[in-house]
Amino acid sequence: MILITTAGKVGSAAAQRLVELSVPVRVLARNREKAVALAQAGVDVFHGDLDDPESVEEALRGVSGVVLVTAPVVSQELRVIDNAKRADVEHIVKITTKATANSSIARRRNHVAIEDALIASGLPHTFLRNNAYMQNFLMAAPAIAETSSFRTAAGDGRVGYVDARDVAAVAAEVAAAPASHVGKTYWPTGPEALSADEVAEVLTKVTGRKVTFQPITYEEQKQAMISVGVPEHIAEDNARAVALMAEGDCDFVTDDVAELLGRPATSFEQFATGYAKVFA
């Protein structure tokens, strides 16, 4: 049995892939209603909360592996690690990103704290340091559909965007057969690094109408997020991450997805084509 700690975009897709691989999988979900589709697909949906020690302990019963994926919330992931150690879990796949202890981005510092605790626990583990998700563009889809443009502080920076479903598929493959992956770090990306202008060109192609990119400042990026209800501290963190893209922070591409899945990583054009109606 593999436990996936949340039913978000990566967790849900990883659970569905494990079902396809005929591997028993359990997902811890705070809202059972949001996991109905997973239950119907054959996933064992455990109704609980990562902030509740008893929930975590019970969710880990009979589990041999864990896909560790949260916001990231340090206290929640450390609770999972501590309980996994006591439950004799055999392997943990940690979904993470490019992270340093002195990063200006809080979630990257959080990832480092969690990674350090996982290493110190002695539990066999594998890190997946994914690049920025293609799915982030879905948040801009309403504006793209309405104005035929999108605005970010990414400037001319190129990004090796990765489809979250590819990250989920890699996590599932590693969790299902971890022996050859213990102690390794993978960097899931798409097959190419794109600038925002090139993203606009792809969206133009798949929607059949001209889509343009409008560069904005870090301050404008932060305020735009706050104006749609994002808490200020999260908006600041996200805006910093986007601004770093302008400096080449995410300009890297690997073959890890292709090598681990035996197929090419999803391209941005394939992703956008699948969501063409949303962008249009």
mmCIF file of C-alpha atoms in Angstrom:
data_model
loop_
_atom_site.group_PDB
_atom_site.id
_atom_site.type_symbol
_atom_site.label_atom_id
_atom_site.label_comp_id
_atom_site.label_asym_id
_atom_site.label_seq_id
_atom_site.Cartn_x
_atom_site.Cartn_y
_atom_site.Cartn_z
ATOM 1 C CA MET A 1 0.000 0.000 0.000
ATOM 2 C CA ILE A 2 1.286 3.444 -0.995
ATOM 3 C CA LEU A 3 0.033 6.486 0.936
ATOM 4 C CA ILE A 4 -0.250 9.826 -0.887
ATOM 5 C CA THR A 5 -0.476 12.673 1.599
ATOM 6 C CA THR A 6 -2.767 15.046 -0.328
ATOM 7 C CA ALA A 7 -5.302 14.833 -3.155
ATOM 8 C CA GLY A 8 -4.055 17.854 -5.117
ATOM 9 C CA LYS A 9 -3.069 17.923 -8.772
ATOM 10 C CA VAL A 10 0.041 15.774 -8.279
ATOM 11 C CA GLY A 11 -1.360 13.530 -5.545
ATOM 12 C CA SER A 12 -4.575 12.725 -7.413
ATOM 13 C CA ALA A 13 -2.799 11.956 -10.683
ATOM 14 C CA ALA A 14 -0.211 9.796 -8.887
ATOM 15 C CA ALA A 15 -2.991 7.835 -7.197
ATOM 16 C CA GLN A 16 -4.730 7.210 -10.505
ATOM 17 C CA ARG A 17 -1.475 6.029 -12.068
ATOM 18 C CA LEU A 18 -0.855 3.604 -9.191
ATOM 19 C CA VAL A 19 -4.335 2.164 -9.724
ATOM 20 C CA GLU A 20 -3.406 1.629 -13.380
ATOM 21 C CA LEU A 21 -0.255 -0.167 -12.197
ATOM 22 C CA SER A 22 -2.410 -2.391 -9.935
ATOM 23 C CA VAL A 23 -0.647 -1.048 -6.844
ATOM 24 C CA PRO A 24 -2.865 -0.542 -3.767
ATOM 25 C CA VAL A 25 -2.978 3.175 -3.003
ATOM 26 C CA ARG A 26 -4.446 5.313 -0.237
ATOM 27 C CA VAL A 27 -4.936 9.083 -0.338
ATOM 28 C CA LEU A 28 -5.330 11.195 2.772
ATOM 29 C CA ALA A 29 -8.030 13.782 2.059
ATOM 30 C CA ARG A 30 -9.531 16.433 4.311
ATOM 31 C CA ASN A 31 -12.582 16.783 2.086
ATOM 32 C CA ARG A 32 -14.016 13.400 1.181
ATOM 33 C CA GLU A 33 -16.342 14.909 -1.416
ATOM 34 C CA LYS A 34 -13.396 16.244 -3.432
ATOM 35 C CA ALA A 35 -11.964 12.713 -3.614
ATOM 36 C CA VAL A 36 -15.110 10.981 -4.873
ATOM 37 C CA ALA A 37 -13.612 10.398 -8.330
ATOM 38 C CA LEU A 38 -10.529 8.810 -6.765
ATOM 39 C CA ALA A 39 -12.678 6.471 -4.668
ATOM 40 C CA GLN A 40 -14.659 5.492 -7.747
ATOM 41 C CA ALA A 41 -11.369 4.733 -9.527
ATOM 42 C CA GLY A 42 -10.372 2.283 -6.805
ATOM 43 C CA VAL A 43 -8.308 4.487 -4.496
ATOM 44 C CA ASP A 44 -8.634 3.962 -0.746
ATOM 45 C CA VAL A 45 -9.642 7.471 0.371
ATOM 46 C CA PHE A 46 -8.800 8.102 4.018
ATOM 47 C CA HIS A 47 -10.695 11.026 5.525
ATOM 48 C CA GLY A 48 -8.263 12.823 7.816
ATOM 49 C CA ASP A 49 -6.050 15.833 8.396
ATOM 50 C CA LEU A 50 -2.272 16.163 8.286
ATOM 51 C CA ASP A 51 -2.509 18.497 11.290
ATOM 52 C CA ASP A 52 -4.070 15.681 13.337
ATOM 53 C CA PRO A 53 -1.427 13.268 14.698
ATOM 54 C CA GLU A 54 -3.983 10.462 15.102
ATOM 55 C CA SER A 55 -5.099 10.859 11.476
ATOM 56 C CA VAL A 56 -1.555 10.572 10.211
ATOM 57 C CA GLU A 57 -0.804 7.569 12.384
ATOM 58 C CA GLU A 58 -3.943 5.759 11.265
ATOM 59 C CA ALA A 59 -3.430 6.638 7.592
ATOM 60 C CA LEU A 60 0.028 5.042 7.702
ATOM 61 C CA ARG A 61 -1.167 1.670 9.009
ATOM 62 C CA GLY A 62 -0.252 -1.098 6.606
ATOM 63 C CA VAL A 63 1.632 1.304 4.339
ATOM 64 C CA SER A 64 4.972 0.367 2.742
ATOM 65 C CA GLY A 65 5.651 3.600 0.855
ATOM 66 C CA VAL A 66 4.684 7.266 0.898
ATOM 67 C CA VAL A 67 4.436 10.010 -1.731
ATOM 68 C CA LEU A 68 5.038 13.108 0.388
ATOM 69 C CA VAL A 69 3.410 16.161 -1.177
ATOM 70 C CA THR A 70 1.977 19.243 0.576
ATOM 71 C CA ALA A 71 2.038 23.053 0.116
ATOM 72 C CA PRO A 72 4.763 22.502 1.653
ATOM 73 C CA VAL A 73 3.811 22.819 5.307
ATOM 74 C CA VAL A 74 6.828 21.880 7.409
ATOM 75 C CA SER A 75 4.908 20.689 10.478
ATOM 76 C CA GLN A 76 2.688 18.437 8.370
ATOM 77 C CA GLU A 77 5.485 16.767 6.427
ATOM 78 C CA LEU A 78 7.640 16.324 9.537
ATOM 79 C CA ARG A 79 4.671 14.652 11.227
ATOM 80 C CA VAL A 80 4.393 12.230 8.304
ATOM 81 C CA ILE A 81 8.131 11.504 8.408
ATOM 82 C CA ASP A 82 8.123 10.880 12.174
ATOM 83 C CA ASN A 83 5.139 8.555 11.966
ATOM 84 C CA ALA A 84 6.502 6.807 8.880
ATOM 85 C CA LYS A 85 9.671 6.040 10.806
ATOM 86 C CA ARG A 86 7.676 4.461 13.634
ATOM 87 C CA ALA A 87 5.515 2.565 11.152
ATOM 88 C CA ASP A 88 8.578 1.043 9.435
ATOM 89 C CA VAL A 89 7.708 2.564 6.075
ATOM 90 C CA GLU A 90 10.197 1.315 3.491
ATOM 91 C CA HIS A 91 10.470 4.321 1.165
ATOM 92 C CA ILE A 92 9.344 7.939 0.741
ATOM 93 C CA VAL A 93 9.076 9.888 -2.510
ATOM 94 C CA LYS A 94 9.409 13.577 -1.620
ATOM 95 C CA ILE A 95 7.915 16.049 -4.115
ATOM 96 C CA THR A 96 10.124 19.117 -3.898
ATOM 97 C CA THR A 97 11.741 21.751 -6.082
ATOM 98 C CA LYS A 98 14.929 23.735 -6.518
ATOM 99 C CA ALA A 99 15.568 24.689 -2.902
ATOM 100 C CA THR A 100 18.217 26.327 -0.723
ATOM 101 C CA ALA A 101 18.285 27.222 2.959
ATOM 102 C CA ASN A 102 18.960 30.897 2.182
ATOM 103 C CA SER A 103 16.366 31.242 -0.602
ATOM 104 C CA SER A 104 14.259 34.403 -0.693
ATOM 105 C CA ILE A 105 11.261 32.125 -1.296
ATOM 106 C CA ALA A 106 9.751 30.749 1.911
ATOM 107 C CA ARG A 107 8.459 27.495 0.426
ATOM 108 C CA ARG A 108 11.934 26.658 -0.866
ATOM 109 C CA ARG A 109 13.341 27.128 2.635
ATOM 110 C CA ASN A 110 10.518 24.910 3.906
ATOM 111 C CA HIS A 111 11.464 22.186 1.439
ATOM 112 C CA VAL A 112 15.049 22.265 2.715
ATOM 113 C CA ALA A 113 13.896 21.840 6.317
ATOM 114 C CA ILE A 114 11.751 18.867 5.311
ATOM 115 C CA GLU A 115 14.470 17.301 3.167
ATOM 116 C CA ASP A 116 16.992 17.618 6.004
ATOM 117 C CA ALA A 117 14.572 15.908 8.391
ATOM 118 C CA LEU A 118 13.912 13.115 5.905
ATOM 119 C CA ILE A 119 17.633 12.516 5.419
ATOM 120 C CA ALA A 120 18.205 12.569 9.185
ATOM 121 C CA SER A 121 15.405 10.041 9.720
ATOM 122 C CA GLY A 122 17.372 7.385 7.854
ATOM 123 C CA LEU A 123 14.296 6.413 5.843
ATOM 124 C CA PRO A 124 15.059 5.361 2.256
ATOM 125 C CA HIS A 125 13.886 8.180 0.014
ATOM 126 C CA THR A 126 13.907 9.744 -3.442
ATOM 127 C CA PHE A 127 13.637 13.463 -4.252
ATOM 128 C CA LEU A 128 11.706 14.791 -7.254
ATOM 129 C CA ARG A 129 12.824 18.401 -7.833
ATOM 130 C CA ASN A 130 10.277 19.469 -10.395
ATOM 131 C CA ASN A 131 10.488 22.615 -12.491
ATOM 132 C CA ALA A 132 7.521 25.054 -12.674
ATOM 133 C CA TYR A 133 4.189 23.430 -13.495
ATOM 134 C CA MET A 134 2.465 24.024 -16.812
ATOM 135 C CA GLN A 135 -0.802 23.937 -14.855
ATOM 136 C CA ASN A 136 0.082 27.323 -13.340
ATOM 137 C CA PHE A 137 -1.094 28.856 -16.618
ATOM 138 C CA LEU A 138 -4.612 27.605 -15.932
ATOM 139 C CA MET A 139 -4.909 30.343 -13.295
ATOM 140 C CA ALA A 140 -4.419 32.863 -16.094
ATOM 141 C CA ALA A 141 -6.827 31.080 -18.443
ATOM 142 C CA PRO A 142 -9.850 33.328 -17.702
ATOM 143 C CA ALA A 143 -7.786 36.448 -18.480
ATOM 144 C CA ILE A 144 -6.361 34.838 -21.618
ATOM 145 C CA ALA A 145 -9.856 33.893 -22.778
ATOM 146 C CA GLU A 146 -11.164 37.407 -22.105
ATOM 147 C CA THR A 147 -8.242 39.602 -23.196
ATOM 148 C CA SER A 148 -6.108 37.326 -25.410
ATOM 149 C CA SER A 149 -3.119 38.172 -23.221
ATOM 150 C CA PHE A 150 -1.444 37.248 -19.955
ATOM 151 C CA ARG A 151 0.786 39.231 -17.608
ATOM 152 C CA THR A 152 3.711 37.988 -15.479
ATOM 153 C CA ALA A 153 7.022 39.225 -14.096
ATOM 154 C CA ALA A 154 8.916 36.409 -15.859
ATOM 155 C CA GLY A 155 10.413 38.837 -18.370
ATOM 156 C CA ASP A 156 12.567 37.141 -21.002
ATOM 157 C CA GLY A 157 13.434 34.230 -18.728
ATOM 158 C CA ARG A 158 13.091 30.731 -20.144
ATOM 159 C CA VAL A 159 11.470 27.963 -18.088
ATOM 160 C CA GLY A 160 11.524 24.192 -18.513
ATOM 161 C CA TYR A 161 7.842 23.881 -17.610
ATOM 162 C CA VAL A 162 6.709 20.385 -16.616
ATOM 163 C CA ASP A 163 3.222 18.918 -16.749
ATOM 164 C CA ALA A 164 2.177 18.075 -13.173
ATOM 165 C CA ARG A 165 0.787 14.804 -14.505
ATOM 166 C CA ASP A 166 4.284 13.808 -15.627
ATOM 167 C CA VAL A 167 5.611 14.513 -12.129
ATOM 168 C CA ALA A 168 2.769 12.406 -10.737
ATOM 169 C CA ALA A 169 3.539 9.564 -13.142
ATOM 170 C CA VAL A 170 7.212 9.620 -12.152
ATOM 171 C CA ALA A 171 6.267 9.623 -8.462
ATOM 172 C CA ALA A 172 3.995 6.620 -9.024
ATOM 173 C CA GLU A 173 6.627 4.649 -10.949
ATOM 174 C CA VAL A 174 9.280 5.321 -8.292
ATOM 175 C CA ALA A 175 6.919 4.538 -5.408
ATOM 176 C CA ALA A 176 5.755 1.297 -7.038
ATOM 177 C CA ALA A 177 9.294 -0.037 -7.533
ATOM 178 C CA PRO A 178 11.673 2.021 -5.355
ATOM 179 C CA ALA A 179 14.697 -0.283 -5.131
ATOM 180 C CA SER A 180 16.722 1.317 -7.942
ATOM 181 C CA HIS A 181 15.751 4.873 -6.952
ATOM 182 C CA VAL A 182 16.741 4.995 -3.282
ATOM 183 C CA GLY A 183 18.980 7.953 -2.493
ATOM 184 C CA LYS A 184 18.546 9.484 -5.938
ATOM 185 C CA THR A 185 17.355 12.952 -6.935
ATOM 186 C CA TYR A 186 15.502 13.549 -10.187
ATOM 187 C CA TRP A 187 14.675 16.859 -11.869
ATOM 188 C CA PRO A 188 11.419 16.465 -13.836
ATOM 189 C CA THR A 189 10.986 19.038 -16.624
ATOM 190 C CA GLY A 190 9.300 19.299 -19.968
ATOM 191 C CA PRO A 191 11.244 18.711 -23.191
ATOM 192 C CA GLU A 192 12.062 22.387 -23.794
ATOM 193 C CA ALA A 193 12.576 25.703 -22.034
ATOM 194 C CA LEU A 194 10.224 28.447 -23.181
ATOM 195 C CA SER A 195 10.088 32.202 -22.703
ATOM 196 C CA ALA A 196 6.750 33.880 -21.983
ATOM 197 C CA ASP A 197 6.667 35.172 -25.554
ATOM 198 C CA GLU A 198 7.112 31.604 -26.826
ATOM 199 C CA VAL A 199 4.322 30.434 -24.521
ATOM 200 C CA ALA A 200 2.135 33.130 -26.105
ATOM 201 C CA GLU A 201 3.034 31.783 -29.559
ATOM 202 C CA VAL A 202 1.945 28.278 -28.538
ATOM 203 C CA LEU A 203 -1.330 29.593 -27.123
ATOM 204 C CA THR A 204 -1.885 31.530 -30.343
ATOM 205 C CA LYS A 205 -1.448 28.321 -32.325
ATOM 206 C CA VAL A 206 -3.747 26.143 -30.248
ATOM 207 C CA THR A 207 -6.532 28.735 -29.758
ATOM 208 C CA GLY A 208 -6.496 30.083 -33.295
ATOM 209 C CA ARG A 209 -6.288 33.711 -32.186
ATOM 210 C CA LYS A 210 -3.424 36.043 -31.324
ATOM 211 C CA VAL A 211 -2.325 35.745 -27.678
ATOM 212 C CA THR A 212 0.287 38.160 -26.331
ATOM 213 C CA PHE A 213 2.477 38.403 -23.250
ATOM 214 C CA GLN A 214 2.535 41.640 -21.261
ATOM 215 C CA PRO A 215 5.537 41.934 -18.890
ATOM 216 C CA ILE A 216 4.916 43.433 -15.450
ATOM 217 C CA THR A 217 7.040 44.205 -12.384
ATOM 218 C CA TYR A 218 7.421 42.124 -9.242
ATOM 219 C CA GLU A 219 5.278 44.625 -7.342
ATOM 220 C CA GLU A 220 2.528 44.440 -9.980
ATOM 221 C CA GLN A 221 2.688 40.640 -9.920
ATOM 222 C CA LYS A 222 2.261 40.581 -6.144
ATOM 223 C CA GLN A 223 -0.640 43.045 -6.202
ATOM 224 C CA ALA A 224 -2.399 41.150 -8.981
ATOM 225 C CA MET A 225 -2.405 38.028 -6.816
ATOM 226 C CA ILE A 226 -3.600 39.903 -3.743
ATOM 227 C CA SER A 227 -6.419 41.470 -5.757
ATOM 228 C CA VAL A 228 -7.879 38.033 -6.528
ATOM 229 C CA GLY A 229 -7.772 36.925 -2.905
ATOM 230 C CA VAL A 230 -4.336 35.359 -2.479
ATOM 231 C CA PRO A 231 -3.032 36.012 1.077
ATOM 232 C CA GLU A 232 -0.285 38.634 1.040
ATOM 233 C CA HIS A 233 2.515 36.374 2.307
ATOM 234 C CA ILE A 234 1.732 33.753 -0.338
ATOM 235 C CA ALA A 235 1.395 36.405 -3.053
ATOM 236 C CA GLU A 236 4.810 37.755 -2.088
ATOM 237 C CA ASP A 237 6.354 34.279 -2.202
ATOM 238 C CA ASN A 238 4.812 33.487 -5.586
ATOM 239 C CA ALA A 239 5.787 36.847 -7.056
ATOM 240 C CA ARG A 240 9.394 36.340 -5.961
ATOM 241 C CA ALA A 241 9.435 32.937 -7.657
ATOM 242 C CA VAL A 242 8.111 34.406 -10.916
ATOM 243 C CA ALA A 243 10.583 37.307 -10.772
ATOM 244 C CA LEU A 244 13.456 34.821 -10.376
ATOM 245 C CA MET A 245 12.361 33.210 -13.645
ATOM 246 C CA ALA A 246 13.359 36.455 -15.365
ATOM 247 C CA GLU A 247 16.897 35.848 -14.063
ATOM 248 C CA GLY A 248 17.094 32.327 -15.514
ATOM 249 C CA ASP A 249 16.305 30.517 -12.261
ATOM 250 C CA CYS A 250 14.157 27.883 -14.020
ATOM 251 C CA ASP A 251 16.039 27.718 -17.309
ATOM 252 C CA PHE A 252 16.921 24.029 -17.237
ATOM 253 C CA VAL A 253 15.734 20.890 -19.004
ATOM 254 C CA THR A 254 16.477 17.240 -18.232
ATOM 255 C CA ASP A 255 15.632 13.861 -19.753
ATOM 256 C CA ASP A 256 14.533 12.447 -16.373
ATOM 257 C CA VAL A 257 10.830 12.158 -17.267
ATOM 258 C CA ALA A 258 11.552 10.373 -20.532
ATOM 259 C CA GLU A 259 14.083 8.027 -18.962
ATOM 260 C CA LEU A 260 11.844 7.130 -16.021
ATOM 261 C CA LEU A 261 8.589 6.760 -17.948
ATOM 262 C CA GLY A 262 9.926 5.371 -21.224
ATOM 263 C CA ARG A 263 8.148 8.066 -23.234
ATOM 264 C CA PRO A 264 8.789 11.727 -24.036
ATOM 265 C CA ALA A 265 7.856 14.350 -21.469
ATOM 266 C CA THR A 266 4.680 16.267 -22.296
ATOM 267 C CA SER A 267 5.399 19.397 -24.332
ATOM 268 C CA PHE A 268 3.742 22.712 -23.582
ATOM 269 C CA GLU A 269 1.939 22.515 -26.914
ATOM 270 C CA GLN A 270 0.479 19.122 -25.979
ATOM 271 C CA PHE A 271 -0.588 20.525 -22.607
ATOM 272 C CA ALA A 272 -2.135 23.663 -24.114
ATOM 273 C CA THR A 273 -3.929 21.651 -26.814
ATOM 274 C CA GLY A 274 -5.559 19.559 -24.111
ATOM 275 C CA TYR A 275 -6.856 22.731 -22.457
ATOM 276 C CA ALA A 276 -7.494 24.730 -25.650
ATOM 277 C CA LYS A 277 -11.168 25.249 -24.816
ATOM 278 C CA VAL A 278 -10.240 26.692 -21.430
ATOM 279 C CA PHE A 279 -7.754 29.151 -22.919
ATOM 280 C CA ALA A 280 -10.175 30.063 -25.702
#
